[in-house]
CSV table of C-alpha atoms and ligand atoms in Angstrom, one decimal:
chain,number,residue,atom,x,y,z
C,1,MET,CA,20.3,3.8,-41.4
C,2,SER,CA,23.7,3.2,-40.1
C,3,LEU,CA,24.3,0.0,-37.2
C,4,ASP,CA,26.6,2.6,-35.4
C,5,SER,CA,24.4,5.6,-35.3
C,6,GLN,CA,22.6,6.9,-32.0
C,7,HIS,CA,19.2,5.4,-32.2
C,8,ASP,CA,15.9,6.5,-30.2
C,9,VAL,CA,15.5,3.4,-29.5
C,10,VAL,CA,17.2,-0.2,-29.4
C,11,ILE,CA,14.4,-2.9,-29.2
C,12,VAL,CA,15.9,-6.3,-27.9
C,13,GLY,CA,13.8,-9.2,-29.0
C,14,GLY,CA,11.8,-9.3,-32.6
C,15,GLY,CA,8.9,-11.5,-31.4
C,16,PRO,CA,5.4,-10.1,-31.8
C,17,VAL,CA,5.7,-7.3,-29.3
C,18,GLY,CA,9.2,-6.2,-30.5
C,19,GLY,CA,8.0,-6.1,-34.0
C,20,ALA,CA,4.9,-4.2,-33.0
C,21,LEU,CA,6.7,-1.8,-30.8
C,22,ALA,CA,8.9,-1.2,-33.8
C,23,LEU,CA,6.2,-0.2,-36.2
C,24,ALA,CA,4.3,1.6,-33.6
C,25,LEU,CA,7.8,3.8,-33.1
C,26,ALA,CA,8.5,3.9,-36.6
C,27,ASN,CA,4.8,5.3,-37.9
C,28,ARG,CA,5.8,8.3,-35.4
C,29,ALA,CA,9.3,8.8,-37.3
C,30,ARG,CA,11.2,7.4,-34.4
C,31,SER,CA,14.7,5.9,-35.5
C,32,VAL,CA,14.6,2.4,-34.0
C,33,LEU,CA,17.1,-0.7,-33.9
C,34,LEU,CA,15.4,-4.0,-33.5
C,35,ALA,CA,17.9,-6.7,-32.5
C,36,GLU,CA,16.6,-10.3,-32.7
C,37,ALA,CA,18.7,-13.3,-31.5
C,38,ARG,CA,17.4,-15.7,-34.2
C,39,GLN,CA,19.0,-15.8,-37.8
C,40,ASP,CA,14.9,-16.1,-38.9
C,41,PRO,CA,12.2,-14.3,-36.4
C,42,VAL,CA,9.5,-16.6,-38.4
C,43,PRO,CA,9.5,-19.7,-36.5
C,44,GLY,CA,8.4,-22.7,-38.7
C,45,ASP,CA,8.4,-25.2,-35.7
C,46,ASP,CA,6.1,-23.1,-33.2
C,47,PRO,CA,2.9,-24.5,-33.3
C,48,ARG,CA,1.2,-22.0,-31.1
C,49,SER,CA,-2.1,-20.2,-32.3
C,50,LEU,CA,-2.8,-17.5,-30.4
C,51,ALA,CA,-6.4,-15.8,-29.6
C,52,LEU,CA,-5.9,-11.9,-30.3
C,53,SER,CA,-8.9,-9.9,-29.0
C,54,TYR,CA,-10.7,-7.4,-30.7
C,55,GLY,CA,-8.7,-4.7,-29.2
C,56,SER,CA,-5.4,-6.3,-30.7
C,57,ARG,CA,-7.0,-5.9,-33.9
C,58,LEU,CA,-7.3,-2.4,-33.9
C,59,VAL,CA,-3.9,-2.1,-32.5
C,60,LEU,CA,-2.7,-4.4,-35.5
C,61,GLU,CA,-4.9,-2.4,-38.1
C,62,ARG,CA,-3.4,0.9,-37.1
C,63,LEU,CA,0.0,-0.9,-37.5
C,64,GLY,CA,-0.8,-1.5,-40.8
C,65,VAL,CA,-0.2,-5.6,-40.5
C,66,TRP,CA,-3.6,-6.9,-39.6
C,67,ASN,CA,-4.6,-7.4,-43.7
C,68,GLN,CA,-1.6,-9.1,-44.0
C,69,ILE,CA,-2.3,-12.0,-41.3
C,70,ALA,CA,-3.1,-15.4,-42.8
C,71,PRO,CA,-5.1,-17.4,-41.8
C,72,SER,CA,-7.0,-15.7,-39.1
C,73,THR,CA,-10.2,-17.1,-37.6
C,74,ALA,CA,-12.9,-15.1,-35.8
C,75,ILE,CA,-14.4,-16.2,-32.7
C,76,HIS,CA,-18.1,-15.3,-32.3
C,77,ALA,CA,-19.0,-16.9,-29.1
C,78,ILE,CA,-16.9,-18.4,-26.0
C,79,HIS,CA,-18.7,-21.3,-24.0
C,80,VAL,CA,-16.9,-21.7,-20.6
C,81,SER,CA,-17.6,-24.8,-18.7
C,82,HIS,CA,-15.9,-26.7,-16.0
C,83,ARG,CA,-16.2,-30.7,-15.4
C,84,GLY,CA,-18.0,-32.4,-12.7
C,85,ALA,CA,-20.3,-29.3,-11.5
C,86,LEU,CA,-23.2,-27.5,-12.8
C,87,GLY,CA,-22.7,-23.7,-14.1
C,88,ARG,CA,-21.6,-22.4,-17.6
C,89,ALA,CA,-21.4,-19.3,-19.1
C,90,VAL,CA,-21.5,-18.3,-22.7
C,91,LEU,CA,-19.9,-14.8,-23.8
C,92,VAL,CA,-21.2,-13.6,-27.5
C,93,ALA,CA,-19.7,-10.7,-29.6
C,94,ALA,CA,-23.2,-9.1,-29.2
C,95,ASP,CA,-22.5,-8.6,-25.6
C,96,ALA,CA,-19.5,-6.2,-26.3
C,97,GLY,CA,-21.2,-4.5,-29.4
C,98,VAL,CA,-18.2,-5.7,-31.5
C,99,PRO,CA,-18.2,-8.2,-34.7
C,100,ALA,CA,-16.3,-10.5,-33.2
C,101,LEU,CA,-14.6,-11.1,-29.6
C,102,GLY,CA,-11.3,-12.4,-31.1
C,103,TYR,CA,-9.4,-13.8,-33.7
C,104,VAL,CA,-7.3,-16.7,-33.5
C,105,VAL,CA,-4.0,-16.5,-35.5
C,106,PRO,CA,-0.8,-18.8,-36.1
C,107,TYR,CA,2.2,-17.4,-34.0
C,108,ALA,CA,4.4,-17.9,-37.1
C,109,ALA,CA,1.5,-15.9,-39.3
C,110,LEU,CA,1.6,-13.2,-36.9
C,111,GLN,CA,5.5,-13.1,-37.1
C,112,ARG,CA,5.8,-13.0,-41.1
C,113,ALA,CA,3.2,-10.0,-41.5
C,114,LEU,CA,5.4,-8.0,-38.8
C,115,ARG,CA,8.6,-8.9,-40.3
C,116,ALA,CA,7.5,-8.0,-43.9
C,117,SER,CA,6.3,-4.5,-42.5
C,118,VAL,CA,9.5,-3.8,-40.4
C,119,GLN,CA,11.5,-4.6,-43.6
C,120,LYS,CA,9.8,-2.2,-45.5
C,121,SER,CA,10.1,0.9,-42.7
C,122,PRO,CA,12.7,3.3,-43.5
C,123,HIS,CA,13.0,4.2,-39.7
C,124,VAL,CA,13.7,0.5,-38.6
C,125,THR,CA,17.2,-1.3,-39.1
C,126,LEU,CA,16.6,-5.1,-38.4
C,127,LEU,CA,19.7,-6.8,-37.2
C,128,LEU,CA,19.1,-10.7,-37.1
C,129,GLY,CA,21.2,-13.2,-35.6
C,130,ALA,CA,22.1,-10.4,-32.7
C,131,ARG,CA,21.8,-11.6,-29.3
C,132,ALA,CA,21.9,-8.8,-26.4
C,133,ALA,CA,24.2,-9.7,-23.6
C,134,GLN,CA,24.7,-6.8,-21.4
C,135,ILE,CA,22.3,-3.5,-21.0
C,136,THR,CA,24.3,-0.4,-19.2
C,137,ALA,CA,22.5,2.6,-18.8
C,138,ALA,CA,24.2,6.1,-18.4
C,139,ALA,CA,23.0,9.8,-17.9
C,140,GLU,CA,22.4,10.5,-21.5
C,141,SER,CA,21.9,7.2,-23.1
C,142,VAL,CA,22.2,3.4,-22.8
C,143,CYS,CA,24.5,1.1,-24.3
C,144,VAL,CA,23.4,-2.6,-25.7
C,145,GLN,CA,26.2,-5.4,-26.1
C,146,LEU,CA,25.1,-7.3,-28.8
C,147,GLU,CA,26.6,-10.8,-29.8
C,148,HIS,CA,26.3,-10.6,-33.8
C,149,ARG,CA,28.0,-13.1,-36.1
C,150,SER,CA,30.8,-14.0,-33.2
C,151,GLU,CA,31.6,-10.6,-33.0
C,152,GLN,CA,30.4,-8.1,-30.0
C,153,ARG,CA,29.0,-4.9,-31.3
C,154,ALA,CA,28.2,-2.0,-29.0
C,155,VAL,CA,24.7,-0.1,-29.9
C,156,HIS,CA,23.6,3.4,-28.2
C,157,ALA,CA,20.3,4.5,-27.9
C,158,ARG,CA,18.3,6.7,-25.8
C,159,LEU,CA,16.3,4.1,-24.8
C,160,ALA,CA,16.4,0.1,-24.6
C,161,ALA,CA,13.1,-1.7,-24.9
C,162,ILE,CA,13.4,-5.3,-23.8
C,163,THR,CA,11.2,-7.3,-25.4
C,164,ASP,CA,13.1,-10.5,-25.3
C,165,GLY,CA,10.2,-12.8,-24.0
C,166,SER,CA,12.1,-14.2,-20.9
C,167,MET,CA,13.6,-11.3,-18.2
C,168,ALA,CA,16.9,-13.3,-19.1
C,169,LEU,CA,18.8,-9.9,-19.0
C,170,GLU,CA,20.3,-10.0,-15.5
C,171,GLY,CA,19.6,-7.2,-13.1
C,172,LEU,CA,17.0,-4.8,-14.6
C,173,THR,CA,14.4,-5.4,-12.3
C,174,ARG,CA,13.4,-7.7,-9.4
C,175,VAL,CA,11.0,-10.6,-10.7
C,176,ARG,CA,8.5,-12.4,-9.1
C,177,VAL,CA,8.0,-16.2,-10.3
C,178,ARG,CA,4.8,-18.6,-9.7
C,179,ASP,CA,5.4,-22.2,-10.7
C,180,TYR,CA,2.1,-23.5,-11.3
C,181,GLY,CA,3.4,-27.2,-11.8
C,182,GLN,CA,1.8,-27.4,-15.1
C,183,SER,CA,2.7,-27.3,-18.8
C,184,ALA,CA,0.4,-26.9,-22.0
C,185,LEU,CA,-0.1,-29.2,-24.7
C,186,VAL,CA,-0.3,-27.7,-27.8
C,187,THR,CA,-1.7,-29.2,-31.2
C,188,ASN,CA,-4.8,-28.8,-33.9
C,189,VAL,CA,-7.6,-31.0,-34.2
C,190,LEU,CA,-10.4,-31.8,-36.5
C,191,THR,CA,-14.0,-32.7,-35.4
C,192,SER,CA,-16.9,-34.0,-36.8
C,193,LYS,CA,-18.9,-31.2,-36.3
C,194,PRO,CA,-18.2,-27.3,-37.8
C,195,HIS,CA,-17.1,-24.9,-35.3
C,196,HIS,CA,-19.3,-21.7,-36.3
C,197,ASN,CA,-16.9,-19.7,-35.1
C,198,TRP,CA,-17.4,-21.1,-31.3
C,199,ALA,CA,-14.4,-21.2,-29.1
C,200,PHE,CA,-14.7,-23.4,-25.8
C,201,GLU,CA,-12.9,-23.1,-22.4
C,202,ARG,CA,-13.3,-26.1,-20.3
C,203,PHE,CA,-11.8,-26.3,-16.5
C,204,THR,CA,-10.9,-29.6,-15.0
C,205,PRO,CA,-9.4,-30.1,-11.7
C,206,ASP,CA,-5.9,-31.2,-13.7
C,207,GLY,CA,-6.0,-28.0,-15.8
C,208,SER,CA,-8.0,-25.9,-18.2
C,209,MET,CA,-8.5,-27.4,-22.1
C,210,ALA,CA,-9.3,-24.5,-24.6
C,211,LEU,CA,-10.5,-25.3,-28.0
C,212,LEU,CA,-10.0,-22.3,-30.4
C,213,PRO,CA,-11.6,-22.2,-34.1
C,214,ARG,CA,-8.9,-21.8,-36.3
C,215,GLU,CA,-9.5,-22.4,-40.0
C,216,ALA,CA,-11.7,-25.6,-40.4
C,217,GLY,CA,-10.9,-27.2,-37.2
C,218,PHE,CA,-9.5,-25.9,-33.8
C,219,ALA,CA,-6.3,-25.3,-31.8
C,220,LEU,CA,-6.1,-27.4,-28.8
C,221,VAL,CA,-4.4,-26.2,-25.5
C,222,TRP,CA,-4.4,-28.5,-22.7
C,223,THR,CA,-2.8,-27.9,-19.6
C,224,ALA,CA,-2.1,-30.3,-16.8
C,225,ALA,CA,1.0,-31.5,-14.4
C,226,PRO,CA,4.0,-31.3,-16.7
C,227,ASP,CA,4.7,-35.6,-16.4
C,228,ARG,CA,1.0,-35.8,-17.6
C,229,VAL,CA,1.4,-33.6,-20.7
C,230,GLN,CA,4.7,-35.5,-21.4
C,231,GLN,CA,2.5,-38.6,-21.2
C,232,LEU,CA,-0.1,-37.0,-23.5
C,233,CYS,CA,2.3,-36.2,-26.0
C,234,SER,CA,3.6,-39.7,-26.3
C,235,LEU,CA,0.5,-41.6,-26.7
C,236,SER,CA,-0.3,-42.8,-29.9
C,237,ALA,CA,-2.9,-40.6,-31.9
C,238,ARG,CA,-5.8,-42.9,-31.4
C,239,THR,CA,-5.2,-43.1,-27.6
C,240,PHE,CA,-4.6,-39.6,-27.2
C,241,GLN,CA,-8.0,-38.9,-29.1
C,242,ALA,CA,-10.0,-41.2,-26.9
C,243,GLN,CA,-8.3,-39.5,-23.9
C,244,LEU,CA,-9.0,-36.1,-25.2
C,245,GLN,CA,-12.8,-37.1,-26.0
C,246,SER,CA,-13.2,-38.5,-22.4
C,247,ALA,CA,-11.8,-35.3,-21.1
C,248,PHE,CA,-13.7,-32.6,-23.2
C,249,GLY,CA,-16.9,-34.5,-24.1
C,250,GLU,CA,-18.9,-34.3,-26.9
C,251,ARG,CA,-19.8,-30.6,-27.1
C,252,ALA,CA,-17.6,-29.8,-30.0
C,253,GLY,CA,-18.4,-33.3,-31.8
C,254,THR,CA,-16.0,-36.2,-32.3
C,255,PHE,CA,-12.4,-35.9,-32.6
C,256,ILE,CA,-11.2,-37.1,-35.8
C,257,GLU,CA,-7.7,-35.9,-36.7
C,258,ILE,CA,-5.1,-34.8,-34.6
C,259,GLU,CA,-1.8,-33.3,-35.4
C,260,GLU,CA,1.7,-33.0,-33.9
C,261,ARG,CA,1.8,-32.2,-30.0
C,262,THR,CA,4.4,-30.1,-28.8
C,263,ALA,CA,4.5,-29.2,-24.8
C,264,PHE,CA,5.2,-25.7,-23.2
C,265,PRO,CA,6.4,-25.3,-19.7
C,266,LEU,CA,4.1,-22.5,-17.9
C,267,VAL,CA,5.1,-20.2,-15.0
C,268,LEU,CA,3.8,-17.1,-14.0
C,269,ARG,CA,6.9,-14.2,-14.2
C,270,ILE,CA,6.3,-10.9,-13.2
C,271,ALA,CA,8.4,-7.9,-13.0
C,272,GLU,CA,8.3,-5.7,-10.1
C,273,ARG,CA,8.6,-2.6,-12.1
C,274,PRO,CA,8.5,-2.5,-15.8
C,275,THR,CA,10.9,0.2,-16.1
C,276,ALA,CA,14.7,1.0,-14.9
C,277,ALA,CA,17.4,3.4,-15.8
C,278,ARG,CA,16.9,4.2,-19.5
C,279,THR,CA,15.2,0.8,-20.2
C,280,VAL,CA,11.7,-0.3,-20.3
C,281,LEU,CA,10.3,-3.9,-20.4
C,282,LEU,CA,7.3,-5.0,-22.6
C,283,GLY,CA,5.3,-8.1,-23.2
C,284,ASN,CA,6.4,-11.5,-22.0
C,285,ALA,CA,9.7,-9.7,-20.5
C,286,ALA,CA,7.5,-7.6,-18.2
C,287,GLN,CA,4.8,-10.3,-17.4
C,288,THR,CA,4.5,-14.0,-18.7
C,289,LEU,CA,1.6,-15.4,-17.8
C,290,HIS,CA,-0.6,-18.6,-18.0
C,291,PRO,CA,-2.5,-18.9,-21.2
C,292,VAL,CA,-5.6,-20.1,-19.5
C,293,ALA,CA,-7.4,-16.6,-20.5
C,294,GLY,CA,-5.2,-16.1,-23.6
C,295,GLN,CA,-4.0,-12.6,-22.3
C,296,GLY,CA,-0.2,-12.6,-22.7
C,297,LEU,CA,0.4,-11.3,-26.2
C,298,ASN,CA,-3.2,-9.0,-25.9
C,299,LEU,CA,-1.4,-7.4,-22.9
C,300,GLY,CA,2.2,-7.1,-24.5
C,301,LEU,CA,0.4,-5.4,-27.2
C,302,ARG,CA,-1.0,-2.8,-25.2
C,303,ASP,CA,2.3,-2.2,-23.7
C,304,ALA,CA,3.9,-1.4,-27.2
C,305,TRP,CA,1.0,1.0,-28.4
C,306,GLU,CA,0.8,2.6,-25.0
C,307,LEU,CA,4.5,3.0,-25.4
C,308,ALA,CA,4.5,4.8,-28.6
C,309,GLU,CA,1.6,6.9,-26.9
C,310,VAL,CA,3.4,8.0,-24.2
C,311,MET,CA,6.6,9.0,-26.5
C,312,GLN,CA,4.1,11.1,-28.6
C,313,THR,CA,2.4,13.1,-25.8
C,314,HIS,CA,6.0,13.6,-24.3
C,315,PRO,CA,8.2,14.6,-27.2
C,316,GLY,CA,12.0,14.9,-26.7
C,317,ASP,CA,14.1,12.1,-25.2
C,318,PRO,CA,12.3,9.1,-24.9
C,319,GLY,CA,14.5,7.6,-22.2
C,320,SER,CA,13.7,10.2,-19.9
C,321,THR,CA,12.7,9.6,-16.4
C,322,HIS,CA,9.6,11.7,-17.3
C,323,VAL,CA,8.7,9.2,-20.0
C,324,LEU,CA,9.4,6.1,-18.2
C,325,THR,CA,7.4,7.4,-15.1
C,326,ALA,CA,4.7,8.2,-17.3
C,327,TYR,CA,4.5,4.6,-18.8
C,328,ALA,CA,4.9,2.7,-16.0
C,329,GLY,CA,2.0,4.8,-14.2
C,330,ARG,CA,-0.1,4.3,-17.6
C,331,ARG,CA,0.2,0.4,-17.7
C,332,HIS,CA,-0.1,-0.2,-14.0
C,333,ARG,CA,-3.7,-1.1,-13.8
C,334,ASP,CA,-4.1,-3.2,-17.0
C,335,ARG,CA,-0.8,-5.0,-16.2
C,336,ALA,CA,-2.0,-5.8,-12.4
C,337,SER,CA,-5.7,-7.0,-13.6
C,338,GLY,CA,-4.1,-9.1,-16.2
C,339,VAL,CA,-2.0,-10.8,-13.9
C,340,LEU,CA,-4.9,-10.8,-11.2
C,341,ILE,CA,-7.4,-12.3,-13.4
C,342,THR,CA,-5.4,-15.1,-14.9
C,343,ASP,CA,-3.8,-16.2,-11.8
C,344,ALA,CA,-7.3,-16.2,-9.9
C,345,LEU,CA,-8.7,-18.3,-12.9
C,346,VAL,CA,-5.8,-20.8,-12.6
C,347,ARG,CA,-5.9,-21.2,-8.6
C,348,LEU,CA,-9.6,-21.3,-8.7
C,349,PHE,CA,-10.4,-23.8,-11.4
C,350,SER,CA,-7.7,-26.2,-10.4
C,351,ASN,CA,-8.7,-26.7,-6.9
C,352,ASN,CA,-11.3,-29.7,-6.4
C,353,ARG,CA,-12.7,-28.6,-3.2
C,354,LEU,CA,-16.3,-28.8,-2.6
C,355,VAL,CA,-16.8,-25.4,-1.7
C,356,LEU,CA,-14.6,-24.0,-4.7
C,357,ARG,CA,-16.5,-26.1,-7.2
C,358,TRP,CA,-20.1,-24.9,-5.6
C,359,LEU,CA,-18.6,-21.4,-5.9
C,360,ARG,CA,-17.1,-21.7,-9.5
C,361,GLY,CA,-20.6,-22.9,-10.4
C,362,CYS,CA,-22.3,-19.9,-8.8
C,363,GLY,CA,-19.6,-17.5,-10.6
C,364,LEU,CA,-20.4,-19.1,-14.3
C,365,THR,CA,-24.3,-19.0,-13.6
C,366,LEU,CA,-24.0,-15.4,-12.3
C,367,LEU,CA,-21.6,-14.3,-14.8
C,368,ASP,CA,-24.2,-15.9,-17.9
C,369,ALA,CA,-27.2,-14.2,-16.0
C,370,LEU,CA,-25.9,-10.7,-15.4
C,371,PRO,CA,-25.4,-8.8,-18.7
C,372,PRO,CA,-23.8,-6.1,-16.9
C,373,ALA,CA,-21.0,-8.5,-15.2
C,374,LYS,CA,-20.6,-10.1,-18.6
C,375,HIS,CA,-19.9,-6.8,-20.3
C,376,ALA,CA,-17.6,-5.6,-17.8
C,377,PHE,CA,-15.4,-9.0,-18.1
C,378,VAL,CA,-15.6,-9.1,-22.1
C,379,GLN,CA,-14.6,-5.4,-22.3
C,380,GLN,CA,-11.5,-6.3,-19.6
C,381,MET,CA,-10.3,-9.1,-21.6
C,382,MET,CA,-10.8,-7.3,-24.9
C,383,PHE,CA,-9.2,-3.7,-24.1
C,384,GLY,CA,-7.7,-3.6,-20.5
C,385,ARG,CA,-10.4,-1.8,-19.3
C,386,VAL,CA,-13.8,-1.7,-18.1
C,387,PHE,CA,-16.0,1.1,-19.7
O,1,FAD,C1,0.6,-22.4,-25.1
O,1,FAD,C2,0.5,-21.1,-25.0
O,1,FAD,C3,-0.4,-20.4,-25.7
O,1,FAD,C4,-0.5,-18.9,-25.8
O,1,FAD,N1,-1.8,-18.5,-26.1
O,1,FAD,C5,-2.0,-17.4,-26.2
O,1,FAD,C6,-3.1,-16.8,-26.6
O,1,FAD,O1,-4.1,-17.2,-27.0
O,1,FAD,N2,-3.3,-15.5,-26.7
O,1,FAD,C7,-2.2,-14.5,-26.0
O,1,FAD,O2,-2.7,-12.8,-26.1
O,1,FAD,N3,-0.9,-15.0,-25.8
O,1,FAD,C8,-0.8,-16.5,-25.8
O,1,FAD,N4,0.2,-16.8,-25.2
O,1,FAD,C9,1.3,-15.8,-24.8
O,1,FAD,C10,2.1,-15.4,-25.9
O,1,FAD,O3,2.8,-16.2,-26.7
O,1,FAD,C11,3.2,-14.3,-25.3
O,1,FAD,O4,2.6,-13.5,-24.8
O,1,FAD,C12,3.9,-13.7,-27.0
O,1,FAD,O5,4.5,-14.6,-27.6
O,1,FAD,C13,5.1,-12.9,-26.2
O,1,FAD,O6,5.4,-12.0,-27.3
O,1,FAD,P1,6.8,-11.5,-27.0
O,1,FAD,O7,7.2,-10.6,-28.3
O,1,FAD,O8,7.0,-10.7,-25.5
O,1,FAD,O9,7.9,-12.6,-26.6
O,1,FAD,P2,8.3,-13.9,-27.4
O,1,FAD,O10,7.1,-14.4,-28.4
O,1,FAD,O11,8.6,-15.1,-26.6
O,1,FAD,O12,9.6,-13.2,-28.3
O,1,FAD,C14,10.9,-12.8,-27.9
O,1,FAD,C15,11.8,-12.7,-29.1
O,1,FAD,O13,13.1,-12.4,-28.2
O,1,FAD,C16,14.0,-13.0,-28.8
O,1,FAD,N5,15.3,-13.0,-28.1
O,1,FAD,C17,15.5,-13.7,-26.8
O,1,FAD,N6,16.6,-13.3,-26.4
O,1,FAD,C18,17.0,-12.5,-26.9
O,1,FAD,C19,18.0,-11.4,-26.8
O,1,FAD,N7,18.9,-11.5,-25.5
O,1,FAD,N8,18.7,-10.7,-27.5
O,1,FAD,C20,17.9,-10.6,-28.7
O,1,FAD,N9,16.6,-11.3,-29.0
O,1,FAD,C21,16.3,-12.3,-28.1
O,1,FAD,C22,13.7,-14.4,-29.3
O,1,FAD,O14,14.3,-15.2,-30.1
O,1,FAD,C23,12.2,-14.2,-29.7
O,1,FAD,O15,11.8,-14.2,-31.2
O,1,FAD,C24,0.4,-18.2,-25.2
O,1,FAD,C25,1.6,-18.7,-24.6
O,1,FAD,C26,1.6,-20.2,-24.6
O,1,FAD,C27,2.9,-20.9,-24.3
């Protein structure tokens, strides 16, 4: 497929959402140009592990990449607690009637699997080292200006799908931003006890701590004020280990080995509308969430899958107002509840007022004690809908 031909869709950004969208469209015989700014979209330096829901597994299976992702560690149960007060909840896979609540996969392993499939697809042209600088929509098509190997290139399509992870392209849509005043520390740890495929989410007044089962150990995501995270990153391994133990407690055993620590800034960014003229925003480009509930990529994969579904049910021009309106309508509820749940969790659990501590404890106890509430919560987190 020539770079200069008119494509059905130009995808800007070859992260996991852009890669998944390219495959979902290619499986429906749409011609796709996927432009990725980096020369190598498989980052060796990104230590993030992602908790993918069972629903995301189903999407990746349909795209034919699930079996290519290695390593992947199943989550059979999640233990949720908060420090300094009573109340806790345990969610198990049987509550939702699925074999696992989710799976922990390294960001780089997911990218590797997606890239291999994209490169094999006859319907996708993958352009690496191509940074989109501007998008201009006209009546019949959209033009994306790319900087590629020090040259400017213009590519044309019926639809531009923005999956750049950042909303950096200006003027596409209005963006709402909330700075939580938090960063995330990410690392991998080994503990004295085997994890038996349990994940732990522990809320503290300073932020949340998630231990996700990852191969023989855990991936840790510890959120706190940015200067606290910087300080935690610069501690010696032994001092960090002691502080982690004191903050998390003994539930997962003794922390015995810690890998390199990396900090990520955290912010809530929401595009007011996920569509503009001949343009659609998906994944982090449409909504960048706090990682507390592990919803960001799960939501992004559903964005990608549903856009391909909408195009299938509305054949013809993929950038038409008809398609874009149908897509925005179909994604409205899932996007809104993903943002609402994540934002509420961050704000409710990072406040140390006595009454809120008490309410949190009651909430966790009720969630634990009421099977229908548990079922509804787990369905929302796994599939973005309550059956
Ligand atoms: C610490 C942490 C933990 C997380 N844990 C979870 C979790 O457990 N579960 C979960 O579901 N989510 C989690 N997330 C969120 C998840 O990482 C994101 O939702 C996901 O990476 C979004 O994918 P994306 O493809 O939209 O964007 P990205 O992963 O950011 O990819 C964007 C791509 O676009 C490229 N690009 C950027 N600008 C341009 C341009 N102008 N032109 C061309 N290419 C461009 C970039 O190089 C990149 O490859 C976590 C996030 C953090 C920070």
